[in-house]
Amino acid sequence: MPRIVVLLNEETSFELTRFPAVLGRSPDCDIQVDNAQVSRRHAQILEQNGQYFVECLGAANRTALNGKLLELRERSAVPLQHNDRIKLGPVRLRFESEAAEPEPMAVTSDGFELSENSSATIMGSSAARGFGVFEVRPEEKLRGILKINQSLAGQVELSEIAPRILDVLFDIFPQADRGTIQIRLAGSERLVPVAQKRRAESDDESVRLSRTILMKVLDEKIGILSADAANDARFSASESISSLKLHSMMCVPMLDLQGRPFGVINLDTQNPMKRFTDEDLELLLAVASQAANAYENVRLLKSHLEKQKQDEEMKIARSVQKALLPEVLPEVPGWYFYASYDAAQAVGGDYYDCFMIGEHRICVSFGDVAGKGVPGALIMSRISSVVQNTMSFTDDVSVAISRINRHMCHNMVAGRFVTYTLAVVDLQSNRISMVNAGHYPPLVRRADGTVEEFAGGQIGIPIGIMDDYEYDVVERDIEPGDLFLLRTDGVDEAMAPDGSLYTTEKVLEFVRKGIVDTSQLGRDLLTDVRKHANGRSQNDDIAIMTFGRLP
């Protein structure tokens, strides 16, 4: 089955189960690529008669295939080959038309070798099923399980578990000369040794592992009993069998809680008089099952503890971010101000501020950072500080936006910018001066109920992109009953369970038909957005601000 591999910090694979498969930033895409420079619907993978194609869907940051930009015209799909490189903006992907060749299942390390053409002969096998069949030496199985439990009790470090497991196995199987435990790396088919043990310190001969047996153990989830004496070239000679180093070996899988193999345990003996038996294999399967459970429990415990630590840190981050927002908004006779903020995650990248400048002016600052979560919150904290510092020195919107933009451009992370609106309201002249840096145009509702976009034709680029950009400042009077609404795209793009968006048209209609008490309109809009979502998880931060003059 074909798949797409996203090449970020760690490779993430997505199997292509239906076509066309749309790639983009929207949660509704078949493959979501969460990057601010990736369009909501960026590209798609097509299939026809077993051949696969990639097509750009008109994204601003063009789609590239193997370094060549794709055309934007209709029906411009380009054939895909196995291991082709696709680029969506800055995000790199790899197309695989067939299952990738697995990496080696083990590595040579400290005396353990993986043989491509092993002479090992499979003497017996048994399915890995819980604790095995208790009819076969049940007292030994129970004793082994108890030993494992006692040895691993209280362990919370993964690095300490595997050596202890081998210590117990050498106690249970006195004929074992060498043993190894290998664990599959996260997100990979590769196995690496995490513990190894020799009964005799002088034993320096490598343990030979058969690739065929190892893959059979993992693929079929069975334990294997094998020996390589039958095919040993020395066996046909006249030497006494007692002079041969017979290699009797057991290899069993370690299964996670979902029954998937994540590692193997291997034991071998070179004593010709004490070779492993089928009963030994059953016993090892039983003990390995309990050892795997213990390993998984510790892994889950560590994951839980790390999650708890992250949650506590995110609570602190949420409190810090909340402290950056104003606790109270200005209270001026004849005026009203309202703002709300709901992050999609613990912290977010939406931002607002509203504060007095002197006695007769009010600064309104409102923005949306490209991206959400912790990265967005860090940039949000930066712009909050920059705005406060800048407005303490000037109340000129034109001067202020230039300084804010210049500061945000300095050391700005690539792909991170802020759509932003800055305004100063003069309470004496009832006049507003506003600049729009790539944000939704504020909506203005007049006392007669008509709604219009303010400065719809005067939108500049977001701040943090070009430090010498000159923004246009627009001024207008604020009449009694005029209401201004600012919001982030979390409002317009709020998604219902069926995938439908709230849309800009619904925002306009809601403002147009809003209640007479305009000071409540912001709260009512948020309520209506929640009603539209109907319980669906919020997929973007939501910030709303309303202000204006009372009728």
Coordinates of C-alpha atoms in Angstrom, one line a residue:
M1 CA 0.0 0.0 0.0
P2 CA 1.4 3.4 -0.9
R3 CA 2.2 5.9 1.8
I4 CA 3.4 9.4 2.4
V5 CA 6.3 10.0 4.9
V6 CA 6.5 13.5 6.5
L7 CA 10.2 14.3 7.1
L8 CA 10.1 16.6 10.1
N9 CA 12.1 16.0 13.4
E10 CA 10.9 12.4 13.2
E11 CA 9.5 10.6 10.2
T12 CA 5.8 10.1 10.3
S13 CA 4.1 7.7 7.8
F14 CA 0.6 8.0 6.5
E15 CA -0.8 5.1 4.4
L16 CA -2.9 6.2 1.4
T17 CA -6.1 4.3 1.6
R18 CA -8.3 6.4 -0.6
F19 CA -7.9 8.8 -3.5
P20 CA -7.7 11.6 -4.2
A21 CA -5.8 12.1 -0.9
V22 CA -5.6 15.8 0.0
L23 CA -2.6 17.2 1.8
G24 CA -2.8 20.5 3.7
R25 CA -3.1 22.4 7.0
S26 CA -6.8 21.8 7.4
P27 CA -7.9 19.1 9.9
D28 CA -10.2 17.8 7.2
C29 CA -7.4 16.9 4.9
D30 CA -6.6 13.2 4.5
I31 CA -3.0 14.0 5.6
Q32 CA -2.8 17.1 7.9
V33 CA 0.5 19.0 7.7
D34 CA 0.4 21.5 10.6
N35 CA 2.7 24.3 9.3
A36 CA 1.8 28.0 8.9
Q37 CA 3.3 28.1 5.4
V38 CA 1.2 25.1 4.2
S39 CA -2.2 26.0 2.7
R40 CA -5.4 24.6 4.0
R41 CA -5.7 22.4 0.9
H42 CA -2.2 22.4 -0.6
A43 CA -1.9 19.4 -2.9
Q44 CA -3.4 16.0 -3.6
I45 CA -2.3 12.5 -4.5
L46 CA -4.3 10.8 -7.4
E47 CA -4.4 7.2 -8.5
Q48 CA -5.3 5.9 -12.0
N49 CA -4.8 2.3 -13.1
G50 CA -2.1 1.6 -10.5
Q51 CA -0.2 4.8 -11.4
Y52 CA 0.1 7.6 -8.8
F53 CA 0.2 11.4 -9.5
V54 CA 0.7 14.6 -7.4
E55 CA -1.2 17.8 -8.2
C56 CA -0.8 21.3 -6.7
L57 CA -4.1 22.8 -5.6
G58 CA -3.2 26.4 -6.1
A59 CA -1.2 26.9 -2.9
A60 CA 0.6 30.2 -2.5
N61 CA 3.7 28.4 -1.5
R62 CA 3.9 26.2 -4.6
T63 CA 4.2 22.4 -4.4
A64 CA 7.6 21.0 -5.6
L65 CA 8.4 17.5 -6.8
N66 CA 12.1 16.5 -6.6
G67 CA 13.1 20.2 -6.5
K68 CA 10.9 21.3 -9.4
L69 CA 7.8 23.5 -8.8
L70 CA 4.6 22.1 -10.1
E71 CA 2.3 24.1 -12.5
L72 CA -0.9 25.6 -11.1
R73 CA -3.1 25.1 -14.1
E74 CA -5.9 22.6 -14.0
R75 CA -5.2 18.9 -14.9
S76 CA -1.5 19.4 -14.2
A77 CA -1.0 16.2 -12.2
V78 CA 2.6 14.8 -12.4
P79 CA 3.4 11.1 -12.2
L80 CA 5.0 9.9 -9.0
Q81 CA 7.7 7.3 -8.6
H82 CA 8.8 5.3 -5.6
N83 CA 10.9 7.5 -3.2
D84 CA 10.0 10.8 -5.0
R85 CA 10.5 13.9 -2.8
I86 CA 7.5 16.3 -2.4
K87 CA 7.8 19.7 -0.8
L88 CA 4.8 21.7 0.5
G89 CA 6.2 25.1 1.3
P90 CA 9.0 24.3 3.8
V91 CA 7.7 20.8 4.6
R92 CA 9.5 17.8 2.9
L93 CA 7.7 14.5 2.3
R94 CA 8.6 11.2 0.6
F95 CA 6.3 9.2 -1.5
E96 CA 6.6 5.4 -1.3
S97 CA 4.6 3.4 -3.8
E98 CA 5.4 0.1 -2.0
A99 CA 6.5 -1.0 1.4
A100 CA 10.0 0.3 2.1
E101 CA 12.7 -2.2 2.5
P102 CA 13.1 -3.0 6.2
E103 CA 16.2 -1.8 8.0
P104 CA 18.4 -4.6 9.4
M105 CA 16.6 -6.1 12.3
A106 CA 19.6 -6.1 14.6
V107 CA 23.1 -4.6 14.7
T108 CA 26.5 -6.0 15.5
S109 CA 27.3 -4.9 19.0
D110 CA 29.6 -6.3 21.7
G111 CA 29.8 -9.8 20.3
F112 CA 26.4 -10.3 18.8
E113 CA 26.1 -10.9 15.1
L114 CA 23.2 -11.1 12.7
S115 CA 23.8 -13.7 10.1
E116 CA 22.4 -13.2 6.6
N117 CA 22.9 -16.9 5.7
S118 CA 22.7 -18.7 9.0
S119 CA 23.1 -22.4 9.2
A120 CA 20.5 -22.6 12.0
T121 CA 17.9 -25.3 11.8
I122 CA 14.5 -24.7 13.4
M123 CA 13.9 -27.6 15.7
G124 CA 10.5 -26.4 17.1
S125 CA 8.3 -23.4 17.6
S126 CA 5.4 -22.3 19.9
A127 CA 3.0 -19.4 19.7
A128 CA 3.4 -16.5 22.1
R129 CA 0.1 -16.5 24.0
G130 CA 0.0 -15.0 27.4
F131 CA 1.8 -17.2 29.9
G132 CA 1.8 -20.3 27.6
V133 CA 0.3 -23.7 28.2
F134 CA 0.4 -24.3 32.0
E135 CA 0.1 -28.1 31.5
V136 CA 3.7 -28.1 30.6
R137 CA 5.8 -27.7 33.8
P138 CA 3.3 -25.3 35.4
E139 CA 5.3 -25.2 38.7
E140 CA 8.4 -24.0 36.8
K141 CA 6.4 -21.4 34.9
L142 CA 4.9 -20.0 38.1
R143 CA 8.3 -20.0 39.7
G144 CA 9.8 -18.2 36.8
I145 CA 6.9 -15.6 36.7
L146 CA 7.3 -15.0 40.5
K147 CA 11.1 -14.5 40.1
I148 CA 10.5 -12.0 37.3
N149 CA 8.0 -10.1 39.4
Q150 CA 10.2 -10.1 42.5
S151 CA 13.2 -8.9 40.5
L152 CA 11.4 -6.1 38.7
A153 CA 9.3 -4.9 41.6
G154 CA 9.7 -1.2 42.1
Q155 CA 11.7 -0.6 39.0
V156 CA 11.0 2.7 37.2
E157 CA 14.0 2.9 34.9
L158 CA 13.9 1.1 31.6
S159 CA 17.6 0.8 31.4
E160 CA 17.6 -1.4 34.6
I161 CA 14.9 -3.8 33.5
A162 CA 16.5 -5.7 30.7
P163 CA 19.7 -6.7 32.7
R164 CA 17.5 -7.9 35.6
I165 CA 15.4 -10.0 33.2
L166 CA 18.6 -11.7 31.9
D167 CA 19.8 -12.3 35.5
V168 CA 16.5 -14.1 36.3
L169 CA 16.6 -16.1 33.0
F170 CA 20.2 -17.4 33.7
D171 CA 18.9 -18.5 37.1
I172 CA 15.9 -20.3 35.5
F173 CA 17.9 -21.8 32.7
P174 CA 21.2 -23.0 34.2
Q175 CA 22.3 -24.4 30.8
A176 CA 22.2 -20.9 29.2
D177 CA 25.6 -19.6 28.2
R178 CA 24.7 -16.3 26.7
G179 CA 21.7 -14.2 26.3
T180 CA 20.6 -10.9 24.8
I181 CA 17.5 -8.7 24.8
Q182 CA 16.8 -6.4 21.8
I183 CA 14.2 -3.7 21.6
R184 CA 12.7 -2.0 18.6
L185 CA 13.5 1.7 18.3
A186 CA 10.5 3.9 18.4
G187 CA 9.1 4.6 14.9
S188 CA 11.5 2.1 13.3
E189 CA 11.8 -1.6 12.4
R190 CA 15.3 -1.6 13.8
L191 CA 16.2 -3.7 16.8
V192 CA 19.1 -2.8 19.1
P193 CA 20.6 -4.8 21.9
V194 CA 19.7 -3.2 25.3
A195 CA 21.2 -6.0 27.5
Q196 CA 23.5 -8.9 27.1
K197 CA 25.0 -11.5 29.5
R198 CA 27.6 -14.3 29.4
R199 CA 27.8 -16.9 32.0
A200 CA 31.6 -17.2 31.6
E201 CA 33.5 -14.0 31.4
S202 CA 36.1 -15.7 29.3
D203 CA 33.6 -16.5 26.6
D204 CA 34.4 -14.1 23.7
E205 CA 32.7 -16.0 20.8
S206 CA 30.0 -14.0 19.1
V207 CA 26.4 -15.0 19.4
R208 CA 25.1 -15.8 15.9
L209 CA 21.5 -14.7 15.3
S210 CA 19.7 -15.9 12.2
R211 CA 17.9 -13.2 10.3
T212 CA 15.4 -15.8 9.1
I213 CA 14.6 -16.9 12.7
L214 CA 14.5 -13.3 14.0
M215 CA 12.0 -12.2 11.3
K216 CA 9.9 -15.3 11.8
V217 CA 9.7 -14.6 15.6
L218 CA 8.6 -11.0 15.0
D219 CA 6.3 -11.6 12.0
E220 CA 4.5 -14.6 13.3
K221 CA 4.8 -13.8 17.0
I222 CA 6.1 -17.2 17.9
G223 CA 9.0 -18.6 19.9
I224 CA 11.6 -20.6 18.0
L225 CA 13.9 -23.4 19.2
S226 CA 16.8 -23.9 16.8
A227 CA 20.2 -25.5 16.5
D228 CA 23.0 -25.3 13.9
A229 CA 24.8 -28.5 14.5
A230 CA 23.1 -30.5 11.7
N231 CA 24.5 -28.2 9.0
D232 CA 27.9 -27.5 10.7
A233 CA 30.6 -28.5 8.3
R234 CA 32.6 -30.0 11.2
F235 CA 29.7 -32.4 12.0
S236 CA 30.5 -34.5 8.9
A237 CA 34.0 -35.1 10.0
S238 CA 35.2 -37.8 12.3
E239 CA 35.6 -35.6 15.3
S240 CA 33.8 -36.6 18.5
I241 CA 30.6 -34.7 19.0
S242 CA 31.7 -33.7 22.4
S243 CA 34.5 -31.6 20.8
L244 CA 32.0 -29.5 18.9
K245 CA 30.5 -26.2 20.2
L246 CA 26.9 -27.0 19.5
H247 CA 24.7 -23.9 19.3
S248 CA 21.3 -24.5 20.7
M249 CA 19.2 -21.4 20.8
M250 CA 15.8 -20.1 21.9
C251 CA 14.3 -16.8 20.6
V252 CA 11.0 -15.5 21.7
P253 CA 9.1 -12.2 21.1
M254 CA 8.2 -9.6 23.6
L255 CA 4.7 -8.3 22.9
D256 CA 3.2 -5.0 24.0
L257 CA -0.3 -4.5 25.4
Q258 CA -1.8 -4.5 21.9
G259 CA -0.1 -7.8 21.1
R260 CA 2.5 -6.2 18.8
P261 CA 6.2 -7.4 19.0
F262 CA 8.5 -4.7 20.3
G263 CA 11.5 -6.8 21.1
V264 CA 13.0 -10.3 21.4
I265 CA 14.8 -12.4 24.1
N266 CA 17.5 -14.8 22.9
L267 CA 19.3 -17.5 24.9
D268 CA 21.8 -20.0 23.6
T269 CA 23.9 -22.8 25.0
Q270 CA 27.0 -24.5 23.7
N271 CA 26.9 -27.5 26.0
P272 CA 26.1 -30.6 23.8
M273 CA 24.7 -32.4 26.8
K274 CA 22.3 -29.6 27.9
R275 CA 20.5 -28.5 24.8
F276 CA 17.2 -26.6 25.1
T277 CA 14.0 -28.6 24.8
D278 CA 10.4 -27.8 23.8
E279 CA 9.5 -27.5 27.4
D280 CA 12.3 -24.9 27.9
L281 CA 10.8 -22.9 25.0
E282 CA 7.3 -23.0 26.7
L283 CA 8.9 -21.8 29.9
L284 CA 10.8 -19.0 28.3
L285 CA 7.6 -17.8 26.5
A286 CA 5.8 -17.7 29.8
V287 CA 8.5 -15.7 31.5
A288 CA 9.0 -13.5 28.5
S289 CA 5.3 -12.6 28.5
Q290 CA 5.6 -11.4 32.1
A291 CA 8.9 -9.6 31.4
A292 CA 7.3 -7.8 28.4
N293 CA 4.3 -6.7 30.6
A294 CA 6.8 -5.4 33.2
Y295 CA 8.7 -3.5 30.5
E296 CA 5.5 -2.1 29.1
N297 CA 4.2 -1.0 32.5
V298 CA 7.4 0.8 33.3
R299 CA 7.3 2.5 29.9
L300 CA 3.7 3.6 30.5
L301 CA 4.6 4.8 34.0
K302 CA 7.5 6.9 32.6
S303 CA 5.2 8.2 29.9
H304 CA 2.6 9.1 32.5
L305 CA 5.1 10.8 34.8
E306 CA 6.4 12.8 31.8
K307 CA 2.9 13.7 30.8
Q308 CA 2.1 14.9 34.4
K309 CA 5.3 17.0 34.4
Q310 CA 4.3 18.5 31.0
D311 CA 0.8 19.2 32.2
E312 CA 2.1 21.0 35.3
E313 CA 4.5 23.1 33.1
M314 CA 1.6 23.9 30.7
K315 CA -0.5 25.0 33.7
I316 CA 2.2 27.4 34.6
A317 CA 2.6 28.6 31.0
R318 CA -1.2 29.1 30.8
S319 CA -1.1 31.2 34.0
V320 CA 1.8 33.3 32.6
Q321 CA 0.0 33.8 29.3
K322 CA -3.2 34.8 31.1
A323 CA -1.2 37.3 33.1
L324 CA -0.1 39.0 29.8
L325 CA -3.7 39.7 28.9
P326 CA -5.4 42.7 30.6
E327 CA -7.3 41.8 33.8
V328 CA -9.8 44.7 33.3
L329 CA -10.6 46.8 30.3
P330 CA -11.0 50.6 30.4
E331 CA -14.1 51.9 31.9
V332 CA -15.1 55.2 30.3
P333 CA -18.6 56.8 30.6
G334 CA -20.5 56.4 27.3
W335 CA -18.2 53.7 26.0
Y336 CA -17.9 49.9 26.4
F337 CA -15.1 47.4 25.9
Y338 CA -15.3 43.6 25.8
A339 CA -12.7 40.8 25.0
S340 CA -12.5 37.1 25.4
Y341 CA -9.8 34.5 24.6
D342 CA -10.1 30.7 24.3
A343 CA -7.0 28.8 23.3
A344 CA -7.3 25.5 21.4
Q345 CA -4.5 24.0 23.5
A346 CA -3.2 24.9 27.0
V347 CA -1.7 28.0 25.5
G348 CA -2.2 29.8 22.2
G349 CA -1.1 32.4 19.8
D350 CA -4.0 34.8 19.8
Y351 CA -3.5 38.2 21.5
Y352 CA -5.4 41.3 22.6
D353 CA -4.7 44.3 24.8
C354 CA -6.6 47.5 25.6
F355 CA -5.3 50.2 27.9
M356 CA -5.3 54.0 28.5
I357 CA -2.7 56.3 27.0
G358 CA -2.8 59.3 29.2
E359 CA -6.2 60.6 30.2
H360 CA -7.9 60.9 26.8
R361 CA -6.7 58.1 24.5
I362 CA -7.1 54.3 24.5
C363 CA -4.9 51.9 22.7
V364 CA -6.5 48.8 21.1
S365 CA -4.1 46.1 20.1
F366 CA -5.3 42.8 18.6
G367 CA -3.4 40.0 16.7
D368 CA -3.1 36.4 15.7
V369 CA 0.2 34.6 15.6
A370 CA 0.8 32.1 12.7
G371 CA 0.6 28.8 14.6
K372 CA -0.8 27.8 17.9
G373 CA 0.3 26.0 21.1
V374 CA 3.7 26.8 22.7
P375 CA 5.4 28.4 19.7
G376 CA 2.5 30.8 19.1
A377 CA 2.3 31.6 22.9
L378 CA 6.0 32.5 22.9
I379 CA 5.6 35.0 20.0
M380 CA 2.4 36.3 21.6
S381 CA 4.3 37.1 24.8
R382 CA 6.9 38.9 22.8
I383 CA 4.5 41.1 20.9
S384 CA 2.6 41.9 24.2
S385 CA 5.8 43.3 25.7
V386 CA 6.8 45.1 22.5
V387 CA 3.4 46.9 22.2
Q388 CA 3.4 47.9 25.9
N389 CA 6.9 49.4 25.6
T390 CA 6.2 51.1 22.3
M391 CA 2.9 52.8 23.3
S392 CA 4.5 54.1 26.4
F393 CA 6.6 56.4 24.2
T394 CA 4.1 57.4 21.5
D395 CA 0.4 57.6 20.7
D396 CA 1.0 58.0 17.0
V397 CA -0.3 54.9 15.3
S398 CA 2.0 55.3 12.2
V399 CA 5.1 55.6 14.3
A400 CA 4.1 52.8 16.7
I401 CA 3.3 50.2 14.0
S402 CA 6.7 50.8 12.3
R403 CA 8.6 50.3 15.6
I404 CA 6.5 47.2 16.5
N405 CA 7.1 45.7 13.1
R406 CA 10.8 46.5 13.1
H407 CA 11.2 44.9 16.5
M408 CA 9.2 41.8 15.6
C409 CA 11.3 41.3 12.4
H410 CA 14.5 41.2 14.4
N411 CA 15.4 37.5 15.0
M412 CA 11.9 36.3 13.9
V413 CA 11.6 32.6 13.4
A414 CA 11.0 31.7 9.7
G415 CA 7.3 31.2 8.9
R416 CA 6.2 32.9 12.1
F417 CA 4.4 36.2 11.7
V418 CA 1.5 38.0 13.2
T419 CA -1.6 39.3 11.6
Y420 CA -2.3 42.5 13.6
T421 CA -4.5 45.4 14.1
L422 CA -3.5 48.5 16.1
A423 CA -5.8 51.5 16.9
V424 CA -5.8 54.6 19.1
V425 CA -9.2 56.0 20.1
D426 CA -9.4 59.7 21.0
L427 CA -12.1 60.1 23.6
Q428 CA -12.2 63.9 23.2
S429 CA -12.7 64.0 19.4
N430 CA -14.5 60.6 19.2
R431 CA -12.1 59.6 16.4
I432 CA -10.2 56.4 15.8
S433 CA -6.9 55.9 14.0
M434 CA -6.2 52.4 12.8
V435 CA -3.7 50.3 10.9
N436 CA -4.3 46.8 9.7
A437 CA -1.4 44.4 9.2
G438 CA -2.8 41.5 7.3
H439 CA -5.7 40.8 9.7
Y440 CA -9.4 40.4 9.2
P441 CA -10.9 43.9 8.6
P442 CA -12.8 45.0 11.7
L443 CA -16.5 45.1 11.3
V444 CA -18.4 48.3 12.1
R445 CA -22.0 48.1 13.0
R446 CA -23.8 51.5 12.9
A447 CA -26.7 52.5 15.1
D448 CA -29.1 51.8 12.2
G449 CA -28.0 48.2 12.0
T450 CA -25.9 48.5 8.8
V451 CA -22.6 46.6 8.8
E452 CA -19.4 47.5 6.9
E453 CA -15.8 46.5 6.9
F454 CA -13.5 49.2 8.2
A455 CA -10.4 49.9 6.1
G456 CA -11.1 46.9 3.8
G457 CA -8.9 48.3 1.1
Q458 CA -6.0 49.4 3.4
I459 CA -4.7 46.0 4.6
G460 CA -0.9 45.7 4.8
I461 CA 1.3 42.6 5.2
P462 CA 1.5 40.9 8.6
I463 CA 4.2 42.2 11.0
G464 CA 7.4 40.2 11.3
I465 CA 8.0 39.8 7.6
M466 CA 9.4 43.1 6.2
D467 CA 11.0 45.5 8.6
D468 CA 10.8 48.6 6.4
Y469 CA 7.3 48.2 5.2
E470 CA 5.1 51.3 5.3
Y471 CA 1.6 50.8 6.6
D472 CA -1.4 52.9 5.8
V473 CA -3.3 54.6 8.7
V474 CA -7.0 55.1 8.3
E475 CA -9.0 57.5 10.5
R476 CA -12.8 57.9 11.0
D477 CA -15.3 59.3 13.5
I478 CA -17.1 57.1 16.0
E479 CA -20.7 58.0 16.1
P480 CA -23.1 57.1 19.0
G481 CA -24.2 53.5 18.6
D482 CA -21.2 52.5 16.5
L483 CA -19.8 49.1 17.4
F484 CA -16.4 47.7 16.3
L485 CA -15.8 43.9 16.2
L486 CA -12.3 42.3 15.9
R487 CA -11.9 38.5 15.8
T488 CA -9.3 35.9 14.9
D489 CA -9.8 33.2 12.3
G490 CA -10.8 30.7 15.0
V491 CA -14.3 32.3 14.8
D492 CA -14.8 32.1 11.0
E493 CA -13.2 28.7 10.8
A494 CA -14.9 27.1 13.8
M495 CA -15.9 23.6 12.6
A496 CA -19.1 21.7 13.2
P497 CA -19.1 17.9 13.6
D498 CA -20.0 17.5 9.9
G499 CA -16.9 19.6 8.9
S500 CA -18.8 22.8 7.9
L501 CA -17.2 26.1 8.9
Y502 CA -18.9 29.0 10.7
T503 CA -17.7 31.3 7.8
T504 CA -17.3 35.0 7.4
E505 CA -20.8 35.3 6.0
K506 CA -22.3 34.0 9.3
V507 CA -20.2 36.5 11.3
L508 CA -21.6 39.3 9.1
E509 CA -25.1 38.0 9.4
F510 CA -24.8 37.6 13.2
V511 CA -23.5 41.2 13.7
R512 CA -26.2 42.5 11.4
K513 CA -29.0 40.8 13.3
G514 CA -27.4 41.2 16.8
I515 CA -29.4 42.3 19.8
V516 CA -29.8 46.0 20.6
D517 CA -27.6 45.8 23.6
T518 CA -24.3 46.0 21.7
S519 CA -22.2 45.5 24.8
Q520 CA -23.4 41.9 24.8
L521 CA -22.7 41.2 21.1
G522 CA -19.2 39.8 21.7
R523 CA -20.5 37.3 24.3
D524 CA -23.4 36.3 22.1
L525 CA -21.1 35.8 19.1
L526 CA -18.9 33.4 21.1
T527 CA -22.0 31.5 22.3
D528 CA -23.2 31.2 18.7
V529 CA -19.8 29.9 17.6
R530 CA -19.9 27.3 20.4
K531 CA -23.4 26.3 19.3
H532 CA -22.2 25.8 15.7
A533 CA -19.3 23.6 16.9
N534 CA -21.8 21.5 18.8
G535 CA -19.2 19.8 21.0
R536 CA -16.5 19.4 18.4
S537 CA -13.1 20.1 19.8
Q538 CA -11.8 23.6 19.0
N539 CA -9.2 23.4 16.2
D540 CA -7.9 27.0 16.5
D541 CA -7.6 29.7 19.1
I542 CA -10.5 32.1 19.4
A543 CA -10.2 35.8 20.4
I544 CA -13.0 38.3 20.1
M545 CA -13.0 42.0 21.0
T546 CA -15.8 44.6 20.7
F547 CA -15.8 48.2 21.6
G548 CA -17.7 51.4 20.7
R549 CA -19.9 54.2 21.9
L550 CA -23.2 53.6 23.6
P551 CA -26.3 54.9 21.7

